[in-house]
Coordinates of C-alpha atoms in Angstrom, one line a residue:
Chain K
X29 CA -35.3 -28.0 26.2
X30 CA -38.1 -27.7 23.8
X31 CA -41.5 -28.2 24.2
X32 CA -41.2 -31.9 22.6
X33 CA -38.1 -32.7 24.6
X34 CA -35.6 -32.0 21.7
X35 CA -32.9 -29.7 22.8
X36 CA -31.7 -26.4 20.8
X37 CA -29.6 -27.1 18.0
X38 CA -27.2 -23.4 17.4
X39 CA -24.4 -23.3 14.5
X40 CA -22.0 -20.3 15.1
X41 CA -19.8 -19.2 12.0
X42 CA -18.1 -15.9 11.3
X43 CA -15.5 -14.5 9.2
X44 CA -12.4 -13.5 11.4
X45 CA -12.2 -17.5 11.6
X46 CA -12.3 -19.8 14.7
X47 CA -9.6 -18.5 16.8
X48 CA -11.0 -14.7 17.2
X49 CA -12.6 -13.4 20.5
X50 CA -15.7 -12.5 18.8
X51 CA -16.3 -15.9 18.8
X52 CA -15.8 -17.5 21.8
X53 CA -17.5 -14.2 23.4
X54 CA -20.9 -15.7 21.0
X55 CA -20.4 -19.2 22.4
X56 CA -20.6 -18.1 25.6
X57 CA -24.0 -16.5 25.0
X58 CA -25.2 -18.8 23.2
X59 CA -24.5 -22.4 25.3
X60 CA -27.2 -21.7 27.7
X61 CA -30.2 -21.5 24.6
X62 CA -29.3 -25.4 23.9
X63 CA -26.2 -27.7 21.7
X64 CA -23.7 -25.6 20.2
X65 CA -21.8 -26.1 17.5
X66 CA -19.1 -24.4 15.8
X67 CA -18.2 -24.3 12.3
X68 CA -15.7 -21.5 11.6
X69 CA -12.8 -20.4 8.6
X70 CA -9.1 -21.6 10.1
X71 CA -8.0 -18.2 8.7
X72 CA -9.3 -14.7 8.5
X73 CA -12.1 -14.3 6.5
X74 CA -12.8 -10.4 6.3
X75 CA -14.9 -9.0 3.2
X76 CA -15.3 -12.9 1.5
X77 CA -18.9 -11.8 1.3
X78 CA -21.3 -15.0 0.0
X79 CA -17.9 -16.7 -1.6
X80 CA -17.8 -20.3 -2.3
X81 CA -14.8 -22.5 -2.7
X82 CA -15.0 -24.1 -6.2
X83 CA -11.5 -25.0 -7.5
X84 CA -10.1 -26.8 -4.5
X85 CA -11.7 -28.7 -1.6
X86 CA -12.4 -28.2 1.8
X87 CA -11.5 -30.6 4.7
X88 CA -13.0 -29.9 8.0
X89 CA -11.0 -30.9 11.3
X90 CA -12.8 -31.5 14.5
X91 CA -10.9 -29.5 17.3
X92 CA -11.8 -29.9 21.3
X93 CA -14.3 -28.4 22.7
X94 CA -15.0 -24.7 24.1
X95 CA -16.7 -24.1 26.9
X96 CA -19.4 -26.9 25.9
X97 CA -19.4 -25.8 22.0
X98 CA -17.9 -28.5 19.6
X99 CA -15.7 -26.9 17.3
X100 CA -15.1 -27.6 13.8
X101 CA -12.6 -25.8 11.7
X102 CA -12.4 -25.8 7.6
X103 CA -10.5 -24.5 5.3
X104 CA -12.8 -22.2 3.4
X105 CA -14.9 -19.2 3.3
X106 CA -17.9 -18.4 5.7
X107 CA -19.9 -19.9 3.3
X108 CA -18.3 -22.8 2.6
X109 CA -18.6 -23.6 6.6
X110 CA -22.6 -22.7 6.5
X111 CA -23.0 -25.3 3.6
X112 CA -20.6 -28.0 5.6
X113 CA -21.8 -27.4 8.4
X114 CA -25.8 -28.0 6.8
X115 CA -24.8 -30.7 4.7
X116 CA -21.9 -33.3 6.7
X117 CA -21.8 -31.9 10.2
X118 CA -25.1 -31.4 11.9
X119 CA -26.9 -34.4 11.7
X120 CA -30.1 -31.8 11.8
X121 CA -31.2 -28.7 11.1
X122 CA -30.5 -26.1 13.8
X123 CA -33.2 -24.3 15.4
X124 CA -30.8 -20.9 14.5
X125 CA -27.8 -19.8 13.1
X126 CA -25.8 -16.7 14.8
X127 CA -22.7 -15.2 13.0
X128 CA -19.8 -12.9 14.8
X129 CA -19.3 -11.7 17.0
X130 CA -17.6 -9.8 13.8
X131 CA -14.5 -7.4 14.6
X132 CA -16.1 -4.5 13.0
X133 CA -18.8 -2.5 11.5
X134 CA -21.5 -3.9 9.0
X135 CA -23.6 -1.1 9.0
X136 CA -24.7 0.5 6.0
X137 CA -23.9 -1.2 2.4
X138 CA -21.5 -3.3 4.0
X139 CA -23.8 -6.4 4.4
X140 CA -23.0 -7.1 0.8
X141 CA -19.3 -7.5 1.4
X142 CA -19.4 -9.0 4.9
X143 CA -18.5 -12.8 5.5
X144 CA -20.3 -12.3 8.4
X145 CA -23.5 -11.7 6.8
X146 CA -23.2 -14.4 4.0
X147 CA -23.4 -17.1 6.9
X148 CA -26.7 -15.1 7.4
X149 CA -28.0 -15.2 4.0
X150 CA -26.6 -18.8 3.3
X151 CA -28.7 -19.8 6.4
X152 CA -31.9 -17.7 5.5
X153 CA -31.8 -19.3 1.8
X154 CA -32.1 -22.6 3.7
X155 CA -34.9 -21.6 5.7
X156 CA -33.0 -21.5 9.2
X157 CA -33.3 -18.2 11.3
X158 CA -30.3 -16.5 11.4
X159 CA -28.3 -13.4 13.0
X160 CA -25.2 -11.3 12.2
X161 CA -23.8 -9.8 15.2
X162 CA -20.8 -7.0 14.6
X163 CA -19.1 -5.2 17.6
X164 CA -18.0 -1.2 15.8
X165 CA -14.6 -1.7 17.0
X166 CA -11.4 -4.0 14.5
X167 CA -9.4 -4.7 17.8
X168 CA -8.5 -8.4 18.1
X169 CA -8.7 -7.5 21.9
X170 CA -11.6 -5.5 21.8
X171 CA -14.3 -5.5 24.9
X172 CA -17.4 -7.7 24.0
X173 CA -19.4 -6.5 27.6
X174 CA -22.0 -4.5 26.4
X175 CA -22.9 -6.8 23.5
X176 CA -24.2 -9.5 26.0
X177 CA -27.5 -7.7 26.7
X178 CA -28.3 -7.2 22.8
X179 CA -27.3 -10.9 21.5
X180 CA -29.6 -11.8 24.4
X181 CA -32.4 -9.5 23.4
X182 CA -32.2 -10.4 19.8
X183 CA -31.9 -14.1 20.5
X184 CA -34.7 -14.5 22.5
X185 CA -36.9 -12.4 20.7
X186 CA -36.0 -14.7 17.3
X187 CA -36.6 -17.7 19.2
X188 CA -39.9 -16.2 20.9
X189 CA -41.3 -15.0 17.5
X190 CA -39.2 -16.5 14.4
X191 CA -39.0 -14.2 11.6
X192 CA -40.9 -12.9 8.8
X193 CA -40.2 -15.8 5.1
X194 CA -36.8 -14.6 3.5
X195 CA -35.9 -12.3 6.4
X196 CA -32.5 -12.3 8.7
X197 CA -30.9 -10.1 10.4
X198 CA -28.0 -7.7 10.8
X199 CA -27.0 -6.5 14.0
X200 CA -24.8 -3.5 14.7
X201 CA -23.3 -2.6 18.1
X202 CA -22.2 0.3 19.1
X203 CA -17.9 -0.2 21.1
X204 CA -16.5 1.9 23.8
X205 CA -20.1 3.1 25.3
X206 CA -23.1 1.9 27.3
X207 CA -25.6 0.9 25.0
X208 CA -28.7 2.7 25.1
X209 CA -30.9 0.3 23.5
X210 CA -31.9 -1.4 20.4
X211 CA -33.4 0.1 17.2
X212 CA -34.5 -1.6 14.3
X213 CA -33.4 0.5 10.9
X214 CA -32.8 0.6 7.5
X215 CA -29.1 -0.2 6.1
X216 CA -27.9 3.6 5.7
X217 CA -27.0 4.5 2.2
X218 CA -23.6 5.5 0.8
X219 CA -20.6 4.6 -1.1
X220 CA -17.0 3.9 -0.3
X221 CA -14.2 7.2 -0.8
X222 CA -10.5 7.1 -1.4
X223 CA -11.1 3.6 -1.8
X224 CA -6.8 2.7 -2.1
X225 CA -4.0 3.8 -0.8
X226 CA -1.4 4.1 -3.8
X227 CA 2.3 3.0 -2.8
X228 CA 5.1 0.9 -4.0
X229 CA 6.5 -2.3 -2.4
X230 CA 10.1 -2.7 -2.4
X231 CA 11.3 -3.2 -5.6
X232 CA 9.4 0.4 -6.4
X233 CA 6.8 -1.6 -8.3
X234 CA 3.4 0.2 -7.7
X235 CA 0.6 -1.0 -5.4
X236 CA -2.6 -0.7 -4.1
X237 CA -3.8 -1.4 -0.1
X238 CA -8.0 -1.1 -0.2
X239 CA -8.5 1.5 2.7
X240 CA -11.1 4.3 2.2
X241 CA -13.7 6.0 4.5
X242 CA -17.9 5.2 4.5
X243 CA -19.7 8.2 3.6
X244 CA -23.0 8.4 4.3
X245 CA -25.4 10.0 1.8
X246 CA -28.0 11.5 4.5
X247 CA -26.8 11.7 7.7
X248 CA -29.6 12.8 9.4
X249 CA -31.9 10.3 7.9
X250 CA -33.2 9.0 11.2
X251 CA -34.4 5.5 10.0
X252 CA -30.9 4.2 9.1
X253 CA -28.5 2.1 11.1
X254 CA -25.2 4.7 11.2
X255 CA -27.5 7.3 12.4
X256 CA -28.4 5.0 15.8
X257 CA -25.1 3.7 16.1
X258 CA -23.7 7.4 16.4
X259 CA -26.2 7.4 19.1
X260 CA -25.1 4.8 21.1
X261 CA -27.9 2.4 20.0
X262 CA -27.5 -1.2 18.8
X263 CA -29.1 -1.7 15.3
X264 CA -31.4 -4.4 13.8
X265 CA -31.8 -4.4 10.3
X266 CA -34.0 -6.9 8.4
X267 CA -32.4 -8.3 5.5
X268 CA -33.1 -11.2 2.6
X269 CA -31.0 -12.7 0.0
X270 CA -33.1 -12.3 -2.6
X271 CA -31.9 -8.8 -4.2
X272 CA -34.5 -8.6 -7.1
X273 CA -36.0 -5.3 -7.1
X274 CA -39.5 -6.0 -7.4
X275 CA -40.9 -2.7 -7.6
X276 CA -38.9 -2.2 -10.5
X277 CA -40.0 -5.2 -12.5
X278 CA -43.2 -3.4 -14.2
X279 CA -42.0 -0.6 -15.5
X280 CA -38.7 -2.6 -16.6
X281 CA -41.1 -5.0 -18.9
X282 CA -42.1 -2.3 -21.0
X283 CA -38.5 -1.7 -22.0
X284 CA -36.7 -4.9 -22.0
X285 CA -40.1 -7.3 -22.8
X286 CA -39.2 -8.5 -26.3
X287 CA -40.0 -11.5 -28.7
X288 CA -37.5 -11.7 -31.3
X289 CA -38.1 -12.5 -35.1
X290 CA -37.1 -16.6 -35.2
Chain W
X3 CA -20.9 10.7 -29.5
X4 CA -23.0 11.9 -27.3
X5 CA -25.0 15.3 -28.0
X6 CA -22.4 16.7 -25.7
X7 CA -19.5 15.8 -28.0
X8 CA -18.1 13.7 -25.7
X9 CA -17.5 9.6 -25.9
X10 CA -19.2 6.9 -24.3
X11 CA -16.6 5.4 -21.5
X12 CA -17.7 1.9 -20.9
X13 CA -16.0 -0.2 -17.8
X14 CA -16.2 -4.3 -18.7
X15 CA -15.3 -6.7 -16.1
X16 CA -15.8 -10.1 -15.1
X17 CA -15.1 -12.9 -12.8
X18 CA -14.1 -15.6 -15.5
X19 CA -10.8 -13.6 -15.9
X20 CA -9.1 -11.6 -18.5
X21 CA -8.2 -14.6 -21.4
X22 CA -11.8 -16.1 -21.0
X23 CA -13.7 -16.1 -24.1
X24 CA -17.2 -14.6 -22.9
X25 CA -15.2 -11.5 -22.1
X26 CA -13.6 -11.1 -25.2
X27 CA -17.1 -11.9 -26.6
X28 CA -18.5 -8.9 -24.9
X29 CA -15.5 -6.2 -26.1
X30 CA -16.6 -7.4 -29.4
X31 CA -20.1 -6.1 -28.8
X32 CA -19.4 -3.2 -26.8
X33 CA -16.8 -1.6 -28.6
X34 CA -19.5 0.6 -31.1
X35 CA -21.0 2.0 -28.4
X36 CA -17.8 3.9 -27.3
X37 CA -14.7 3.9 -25.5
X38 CA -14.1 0.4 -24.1
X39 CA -12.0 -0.5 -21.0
X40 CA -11.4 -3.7 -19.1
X41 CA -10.3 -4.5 -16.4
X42 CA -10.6 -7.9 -15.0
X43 CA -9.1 -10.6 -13.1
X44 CA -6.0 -12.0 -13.8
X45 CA -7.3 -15.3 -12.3
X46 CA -10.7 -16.9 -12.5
X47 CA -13.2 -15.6 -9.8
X48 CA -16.1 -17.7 -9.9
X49 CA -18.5 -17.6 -7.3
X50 CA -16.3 -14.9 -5.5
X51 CA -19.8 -12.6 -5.0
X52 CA -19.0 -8.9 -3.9
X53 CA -15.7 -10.1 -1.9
X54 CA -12.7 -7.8 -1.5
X55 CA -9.3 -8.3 -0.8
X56 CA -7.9 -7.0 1.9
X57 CA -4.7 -8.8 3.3
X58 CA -2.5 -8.2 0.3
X59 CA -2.0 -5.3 -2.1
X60 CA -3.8 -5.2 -6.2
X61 CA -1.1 -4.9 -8.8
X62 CA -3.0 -3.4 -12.2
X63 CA -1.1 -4.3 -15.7
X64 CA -2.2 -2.6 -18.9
X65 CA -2.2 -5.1 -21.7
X66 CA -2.1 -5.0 -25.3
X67 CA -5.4 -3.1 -27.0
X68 CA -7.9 -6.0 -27.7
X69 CA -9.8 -5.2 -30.7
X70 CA -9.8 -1.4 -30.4
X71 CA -10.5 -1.9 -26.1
X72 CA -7.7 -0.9 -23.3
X73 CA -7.0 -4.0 -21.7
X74 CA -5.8 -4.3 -17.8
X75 CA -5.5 -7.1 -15.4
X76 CA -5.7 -6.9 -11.7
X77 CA -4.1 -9.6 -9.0
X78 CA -7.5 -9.4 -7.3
X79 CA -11.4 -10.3 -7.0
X80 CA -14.1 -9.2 -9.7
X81 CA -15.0 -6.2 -6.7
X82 CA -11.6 -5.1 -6.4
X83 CA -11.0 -4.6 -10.2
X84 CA -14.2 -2.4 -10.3
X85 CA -13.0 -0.5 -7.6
X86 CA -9.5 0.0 -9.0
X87 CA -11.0 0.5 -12.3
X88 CA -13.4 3.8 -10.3
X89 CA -10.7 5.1 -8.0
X90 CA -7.5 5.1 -10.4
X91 CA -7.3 3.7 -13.9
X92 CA -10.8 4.8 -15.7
X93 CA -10.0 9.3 -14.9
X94 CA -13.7 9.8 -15.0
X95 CA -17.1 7.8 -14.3
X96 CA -17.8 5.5 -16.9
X97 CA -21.7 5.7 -18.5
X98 CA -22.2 1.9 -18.3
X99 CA -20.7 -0.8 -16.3
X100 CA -21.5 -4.5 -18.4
X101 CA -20.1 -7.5 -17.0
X102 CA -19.3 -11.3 -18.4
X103 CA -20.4 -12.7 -20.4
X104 CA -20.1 -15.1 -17.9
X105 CA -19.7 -18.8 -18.5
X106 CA -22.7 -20.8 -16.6
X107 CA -26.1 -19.4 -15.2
X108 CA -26.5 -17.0 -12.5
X109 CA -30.0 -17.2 -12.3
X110 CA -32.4 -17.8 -9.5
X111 CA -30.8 -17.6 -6.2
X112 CA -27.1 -17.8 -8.0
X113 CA -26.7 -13.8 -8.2
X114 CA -25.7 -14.0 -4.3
X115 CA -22.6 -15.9 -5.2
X116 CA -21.6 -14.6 -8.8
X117 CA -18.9 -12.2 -9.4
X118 CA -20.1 -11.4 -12.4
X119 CA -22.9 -9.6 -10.6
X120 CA -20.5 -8.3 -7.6
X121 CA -19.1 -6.0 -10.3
X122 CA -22.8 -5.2 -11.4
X123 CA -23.7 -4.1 -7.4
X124 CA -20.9 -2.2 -6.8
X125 CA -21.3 0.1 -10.3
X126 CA -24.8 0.2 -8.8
X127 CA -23.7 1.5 -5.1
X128 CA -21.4 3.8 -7.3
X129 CA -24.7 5.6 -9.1
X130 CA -23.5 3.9 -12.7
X131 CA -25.9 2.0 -14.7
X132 CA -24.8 -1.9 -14.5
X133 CA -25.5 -5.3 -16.6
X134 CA -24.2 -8.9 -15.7
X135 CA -24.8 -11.2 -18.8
X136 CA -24.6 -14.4 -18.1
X137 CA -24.7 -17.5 -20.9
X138 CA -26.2 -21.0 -19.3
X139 CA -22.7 -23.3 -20.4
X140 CA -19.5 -23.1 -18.7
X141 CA -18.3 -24.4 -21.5
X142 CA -14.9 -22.3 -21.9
X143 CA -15.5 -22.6 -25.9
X144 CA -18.9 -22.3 -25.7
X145 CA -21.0 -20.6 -28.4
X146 CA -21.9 -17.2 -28.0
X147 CA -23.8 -16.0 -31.3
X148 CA -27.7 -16.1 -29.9
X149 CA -26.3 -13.3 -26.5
X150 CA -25.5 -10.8 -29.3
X151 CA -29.3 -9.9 -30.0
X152 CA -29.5 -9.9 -26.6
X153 CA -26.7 -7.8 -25.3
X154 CA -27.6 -5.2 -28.3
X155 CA -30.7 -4.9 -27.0
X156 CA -30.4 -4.7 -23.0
X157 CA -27.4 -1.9 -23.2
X158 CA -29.4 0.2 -26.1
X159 CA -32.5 0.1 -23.6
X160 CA -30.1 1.5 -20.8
X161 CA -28.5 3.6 -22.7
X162 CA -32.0 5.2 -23.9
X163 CA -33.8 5.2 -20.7
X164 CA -31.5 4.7 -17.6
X165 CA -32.6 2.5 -15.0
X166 CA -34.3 3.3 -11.7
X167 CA -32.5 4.1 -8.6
X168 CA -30.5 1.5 -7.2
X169 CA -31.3 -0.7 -9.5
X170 CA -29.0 -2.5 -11.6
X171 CA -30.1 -5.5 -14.2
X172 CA -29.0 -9.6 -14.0
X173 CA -29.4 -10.9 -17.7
X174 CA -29.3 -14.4 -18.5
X175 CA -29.5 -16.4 -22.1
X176 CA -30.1 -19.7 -22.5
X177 CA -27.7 -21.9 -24.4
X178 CA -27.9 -24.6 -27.2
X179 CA -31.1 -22.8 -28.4
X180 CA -32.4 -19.6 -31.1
X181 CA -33.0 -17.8 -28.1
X182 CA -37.4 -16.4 -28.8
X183 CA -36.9 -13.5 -26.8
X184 CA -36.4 -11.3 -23.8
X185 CA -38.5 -11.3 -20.6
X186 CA -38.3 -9.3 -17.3
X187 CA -38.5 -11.5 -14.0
X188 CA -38.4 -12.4 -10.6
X189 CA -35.2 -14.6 -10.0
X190 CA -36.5 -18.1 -9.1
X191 CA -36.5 -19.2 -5.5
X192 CA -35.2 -22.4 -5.0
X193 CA -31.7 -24.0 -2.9
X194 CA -29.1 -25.9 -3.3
X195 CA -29.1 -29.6 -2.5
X196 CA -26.9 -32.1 -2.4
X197 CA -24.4 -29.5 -2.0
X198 CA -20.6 -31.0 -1.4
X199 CA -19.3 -34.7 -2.9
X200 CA -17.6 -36.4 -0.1
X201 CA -14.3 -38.1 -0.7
X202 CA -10.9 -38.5 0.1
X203 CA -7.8 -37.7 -1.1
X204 CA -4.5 -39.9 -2.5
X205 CA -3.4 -39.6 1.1
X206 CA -6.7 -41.1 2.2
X207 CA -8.1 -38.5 3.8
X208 CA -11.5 -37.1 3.6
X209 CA -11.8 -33.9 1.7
X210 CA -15.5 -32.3 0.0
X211 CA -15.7 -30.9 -3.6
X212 CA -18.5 -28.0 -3.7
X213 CA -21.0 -29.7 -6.4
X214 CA -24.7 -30.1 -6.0
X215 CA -27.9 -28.8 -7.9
X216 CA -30.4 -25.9 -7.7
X217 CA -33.7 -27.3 -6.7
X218 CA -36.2 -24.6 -8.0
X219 CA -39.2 -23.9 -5.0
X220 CA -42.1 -23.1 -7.7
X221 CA -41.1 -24.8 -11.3
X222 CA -44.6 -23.9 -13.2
X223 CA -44.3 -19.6 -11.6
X224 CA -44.0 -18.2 -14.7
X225 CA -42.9 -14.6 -13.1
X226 CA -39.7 -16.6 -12.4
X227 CA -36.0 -16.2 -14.5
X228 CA -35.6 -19.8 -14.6
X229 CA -39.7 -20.8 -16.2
X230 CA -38.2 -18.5 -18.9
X231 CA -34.9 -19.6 -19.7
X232 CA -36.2 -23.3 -19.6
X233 CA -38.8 -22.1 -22.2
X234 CA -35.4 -20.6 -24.4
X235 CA -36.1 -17.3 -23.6
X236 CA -33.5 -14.3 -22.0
X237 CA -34.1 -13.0 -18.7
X238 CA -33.7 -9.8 -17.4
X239 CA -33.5 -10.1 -13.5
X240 CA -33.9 -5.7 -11.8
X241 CA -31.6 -6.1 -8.8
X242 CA -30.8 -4.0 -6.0
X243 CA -27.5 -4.0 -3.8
X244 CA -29.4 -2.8 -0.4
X245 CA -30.6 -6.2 0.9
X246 CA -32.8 -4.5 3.7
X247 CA -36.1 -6.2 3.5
X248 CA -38.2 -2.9 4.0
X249 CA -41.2 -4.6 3.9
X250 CA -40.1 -6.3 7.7
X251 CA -39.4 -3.3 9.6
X252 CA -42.7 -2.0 11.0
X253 CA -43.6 -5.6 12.4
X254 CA -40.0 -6.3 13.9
X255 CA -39.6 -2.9 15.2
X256 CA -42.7 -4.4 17.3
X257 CA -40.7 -6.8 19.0
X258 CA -37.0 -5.6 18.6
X259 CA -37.1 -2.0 19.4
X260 CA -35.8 -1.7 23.2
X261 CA -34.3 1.0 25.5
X262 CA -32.1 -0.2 27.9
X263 CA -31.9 0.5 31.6
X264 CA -28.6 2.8 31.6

């Protein structure tokens, strides 16, 4: 309970949808910090990044309850949930939105492709705190212990301190070790390699399956995520929406600044 | 020709899709410059962002030359045809990557959600100079004369000078209009409201059509995209794929950083 009596209000989304262990393993963190409620894809949602659903519509179906959590389901993208769950489910605005626990990495550049993370932006453009968490590991059945201690940490140091106008965060945790701590880092650059496999389907018609490997540009740059994570650290990395690159903007207007002859 | 005998390659995608106008618009304007390829969506892709497929395999289908322009279409998102364009159809790196011209705004907050610009962030992970032009009517017949001018004179400044380092440019033009000129901005901050019309289907049940409006923050900030456009001007928008907020990390290492008992 709050100081003024009103109890926590927590939405959880992701992108591996409402039936993946990620999940549940969140909602079990998070019903102890106040109301939870649930608002998650009914399918797989991997790499949907800040899509929006604009040619058909959503329904959302109210499913029972988990472990305290209500649970809604809909039939879009991450997204999609973040703005239903805002706009037609709430009632209020929560106190803090938490995303994941994602099967996977989004370390590096892959906050721009992450459904994960567009629940995160979505809810920073509206002004809400908000958290991606992402366990380094894609098994459906992978082990979630040691990313109790850092959703904790992160959570109560959000909800202790808020965080800086236009900032959220992205949250990498290391699988199969004890986690050492928690470091807060810049997104490692890099690009994407091999980025399909080439192959035919059945009828010999040729396809293409997106695969590829992360490489990182400097990989002993020690004030970037993959560099921690290789150590056995969790990650924090600060993030906004708002991708204008201001520093650029000057010496852009002395190019581009034009008043045409009309 | 460049000094080094060799051609210009340009790479033009979209997330309109292959037949839409705006895209045949920008060939048109691009194909002077060099040696034009598309490769776009076989579908529309609006508001798919920087999202990939992943569940199902790309088929690529060259097309019929389009006024002097190879033509192919790819079962997949705006991302995934840049991608496929890279890894397997282009041979070697293009020198500019221009996308659109998209039907409807991408301004202020918009580039989040806009294919259009996921193309333009992932030429720009890739180290390849990138331009989303964007024309403020989704009218599929709208009229593009006033964006030549403006297209001319964007890729000749890119061509000529490059852009900085991870940065790539979100152009808009207003519509309706002679458009004055060409300014270089911040994109306006501002939210969506109202964002989903409640209603129900011819089975009676209730179903949400994503609608809404953009409610700019700061209407009279006139280092804003949107100040501009309203004032029939074209607006050149720096952007940067890395969303880490730099600017956050001394303070929240403050409070986040953490070594764990182990």
């Amino acid at each position: 309970m709050e100081k003024d009596g009103k109890c926590k209000l927590i939405l959880i989304s992701n992108d591996d949808g409402i039936d993946s262990l990620g999940i549940h393993t969140l909602v079990d963190y998070m019903v102890n910090y106040g109301e939870v409620v649930v608002v998650a894809p009914e399918q797989p949602q991997s790499a949907k990044s800040s899509s929006l659903t604009v040619e058909t519509p959503l329904r959302a179906r109210q499913l029972p309850d988990y472990h305290g959590a209500k649970m809604w389901r809909v039939n879009g993208t991450p997204v999609d949930c973040t703005k239903l769950a805002f706009s037609h489910i709430l009632g209020r605005k929560p106190d803090i939105v938490v995303s994941g626990i994602n099967h996977g990495s989004n370390a590096g550049i892959n906050a721009i492709y992450s459904g994960t993370m567009g629940v995160v932006f979505e809810a920073c453009i509206n002004g809400i705190p908000s958290v991606g968490f992402s366990l380094l590991s894609h098994d459906a059945n992978a082990d979630f212990t040691e990313c109790e201690n850092v959703v904790r940490t992160v959570v109560d140091g959000v909800l202790a301190n808020g965080l800086p106008k236009d900032v959220c965060l992205n949250v990498n945790i290391p699988a199969k070790c004890k986690v050492k701590g928690i470091k807060v880092t810049n997104a490692a650059e890099g690009v994407w390699v091999e980025d399909f496999e080439k192959t035919t389907d059945p009828h010999g018609r040729e396809i293409f399956w997106l695969t590829g490997r992360y490489e990182v540009t400097h990989p002993d740059d020690s004030s970037s995520d993959i560099y921690w994570l290789d150590r056995e650290y969790a990650t924090v990395v600060p993030c906004t929406p708002d991708q204008t690159a201001k520093r650029a903007i000057s010496a852009l207007s002395s190019v581009f600044d034009n008043d045409f002859d009309v």
